Amino acid sequence: METTSVIPTSQKTTVDYSSMILPVISSITSYLECREKSISERAAIESKTESTLSLLRNRRKVMVSYLNSKFGEREKLYERYFSLIDEAVASKNEELVRTALEGLVTIYSTNPASGLDCVLEAYDRIISAYK
């Protein structure tokens, strides 16, 4: 059996497949490069985020430790001054009561966070030395 073509010979053209495949390959290559770049950028952002969070957590620990220490000192001073006031009242020593009350007012009026700035600046200098 003989096959005949329905397309006349004059209309037959050769198809250049390379002109169709090359743009597809180029697009796929471009996509893969873009994807790889995005993955790298995300990894860099994630790394910076983790690093920053770690620094913030450590800085917070320094602050909390400082404030706990400072408030612990204040607590001991308050206890001692109130004990001193009790002793002064029991012995009717007005001068000692006045002095103890002035000490309480002095402690109460000082900012418990004073000095925290210096501690944090020193911490930041130490951290920046390691960068």
Coordinates of C-alpha atoms in Angstrom, one line a residue:
M1 CA 0.0 0.0 0.0
E2 CA 1.3 3.3 -1.0
T3 CA 1.1 6.4 1.3
T4 CA 0.4 9.7 -0.2
S5 CA 0.8 13.0 1.4
V6 CA -2.0 15.4 1.7
I7 CA 0.3 18.3 1.9
P8 CA 1.5 19.4 -1.5
T9 CA 5.2 19.2 -2.0
S10 CA 5.5 22.9 -2.5
Q11 CA 4.1 23.6 0.9
K12 CA 6.3 21.2 2.9
T13 CA 8.8 23.0 5.1
T14 CA 11.5 21.7 7.3
V15 CA 11.1 22.6 11.0
D16 CA 14.1 24.0 12.8
Y17 CA 13.7 22.3 16.2
S18 CA 16.8 24.1 17.6
S19 CA 15.0 27.4 17.3
M20 CA 12.3 26.1 19.5
I21 CA 14.4 24.1 22.0
L22 CA 17.1 26.7 22.7
P23 CA 14.7 29.3 24.2
V24 CA 13.2 26.6 26.4
I25 CA 16.6 25.5 27.6
S26 CA 17.6 29.1 28.1
S27 CA 14.5 29.8 30.2
I28 CA 15.0 26.7 32.3
T29 CA 18.6 27.7 32.9
S30 CA 17.6 31.2 33.8
Y31 CA 15.0 29.8 36.2
L32 CA 17.4 27.5 37.9
E33 CA 20.0 30.3 38.3
C34 CA 17.3 32.6 39.8
R35 CA 16.1 29.8 42.1
E36 CA 19.7 29.0 43.3
K37 CA 20.3 32.7 44.0
S38 CA 17.0 32.9 45.9
I39 CA 18.0 29.9 48.0
S40 CA 21.4 31.5 48.8
E41 CA 19.8 34.8 49.7
R42 CA 17.3 33.1 52.0
A43 CA 20.1 31.1 53.7
A44 CA 22.1 34.4 54.2
I45 CA 19.0 36.1 55.6
E46 CA 18.3 33.2 57.9
S47 CA 21.9 33.1 59.1
K48 CA 21.8 36.9 59.8
T49 CA 18.5 36.5 61.6
E50 CA 19.8 33.7 63.8
S51 CA 23.0 35.6 64.6
T52 CA 21.0 38.8 65.5
L53 CA 18.6 36.8 67.7
S54 CA 21.5 35.2 69.4
L55 CA 23.1 38.5 70.2
L56 CA 19.8 39.9 71.4
R57 CA 19.2 36.9 73.7
N58 CA 22.7 37.2 75.1
R59 CA 22.3 40.9 75.6
R60 CA 19.0 40.3 77.4
K61 CA 20.7 37.8 79.7
V62 CA 23.3 40.4 80.6
M63 CA 20.6 43.0 81.3
V64 CA 18.6 40.6 83.5
S65 CA 21.6 39.4 85.4
Y66 CA 22.6 43.0 86.0
L67 CA 19.2 44.0 87.2
N68 CA 18.8 40.9 89.4
S69 CA 22.1 41.8 91.0
K70 CA 21.2 45.4 91.4
F71 CA 17.8 44.6 92.9
G72 CA 19.3 41.9 95.1
E73 CA 21.7 44.6 96.5
R74 CA 18.8 47.0 97.1
E75 CA 16.8 44.3 98.8
K76 CA 19.7 43.6 101.3
L77 CA 20.1 47.3 101.9
Y78 CA 16.4 47.8 102.5
E79 CA 16.3 44.9 105.0
R80 CA 19.4 46.2 106.8
Y81 CA 18.0 49.8 107.0
F82 CA 14.6 48.5 108.3
S83 CA 16.4 46.4 110.8
L84 CA 18.4 49.4 111.9
I85 CA 15.2 51.5 112.2
D86 CA 13.7 48.8 114.4
E87 CA 16.8 48.8 116.6
A88 CA 16.8 52.6 116.7
V89 CA 13.1 52.8 117.7
A90 CA 13.6 50.2 120.4
S91 CA 16.5 52.1 121.8
K92 CA 14.8 55.5 121.2
N93 CA 17.7 56.8 119.2
E94 CA 16.1 59.5 117.0
E95 CA 19.3 60.4 115.2
L96 CA 19.8 56.8 114.1
V97 CA 16.2 56.6 112.9
R98 CA 16.7 59.8 110.9
T99 CA 20.0 58.6 109.4
A100 CA 18.4 55.2 108.5
L101 CA 15.4 56.9 106.9
E102 CA 17.7 59.2 104.9
G103 CA 19.6 56.1 103.7
L104 CA 16.3 54.5 102.6
V105 CA 15.2 57.6 100.7
T106 CA 18.6 57.7 99.0
I107 CA 18.4 54.1 97.9
Y108 CA 14.8 54.5 96.8
S109 CA 15.5 57.7 94.8
T110 CA 18.4 56.1 92.9
N111 CA 17.6 54.5 89.6
P112 CA 18.2 50.8 89.8
A113 CA 19.1 50.7 86.1
S114 CA 21.8 53.3 86.5
G115 CA 25.0 51.8 85.3
L116 CA 23.2 49.5 83.0
D117 CA 24.2 51.6 80.0
C118 CA 27.9 51.2 80.9
V119 CA 27.5 47.5 81.2
L120 CA 25.8 47.2 77.9
E121 CA 28.3 49.4 76.2
A122 CA 31.1 47.2 77.5
Y123 CA 29.2 44.1 76.3
D124 CA 28.7 45.6 72.9
R125 CA 32.5 46.4 72.6
I126 CA 33.3 42.9 73.5
I127 CA 30.9 41.5 70.9
S128 CA 32.1 43.9 68.2
A129 CA 35.7 42.8 68.8
Y130 CA 34.7 39.3 67.8
K131 CA 33.1 40.3 64.6

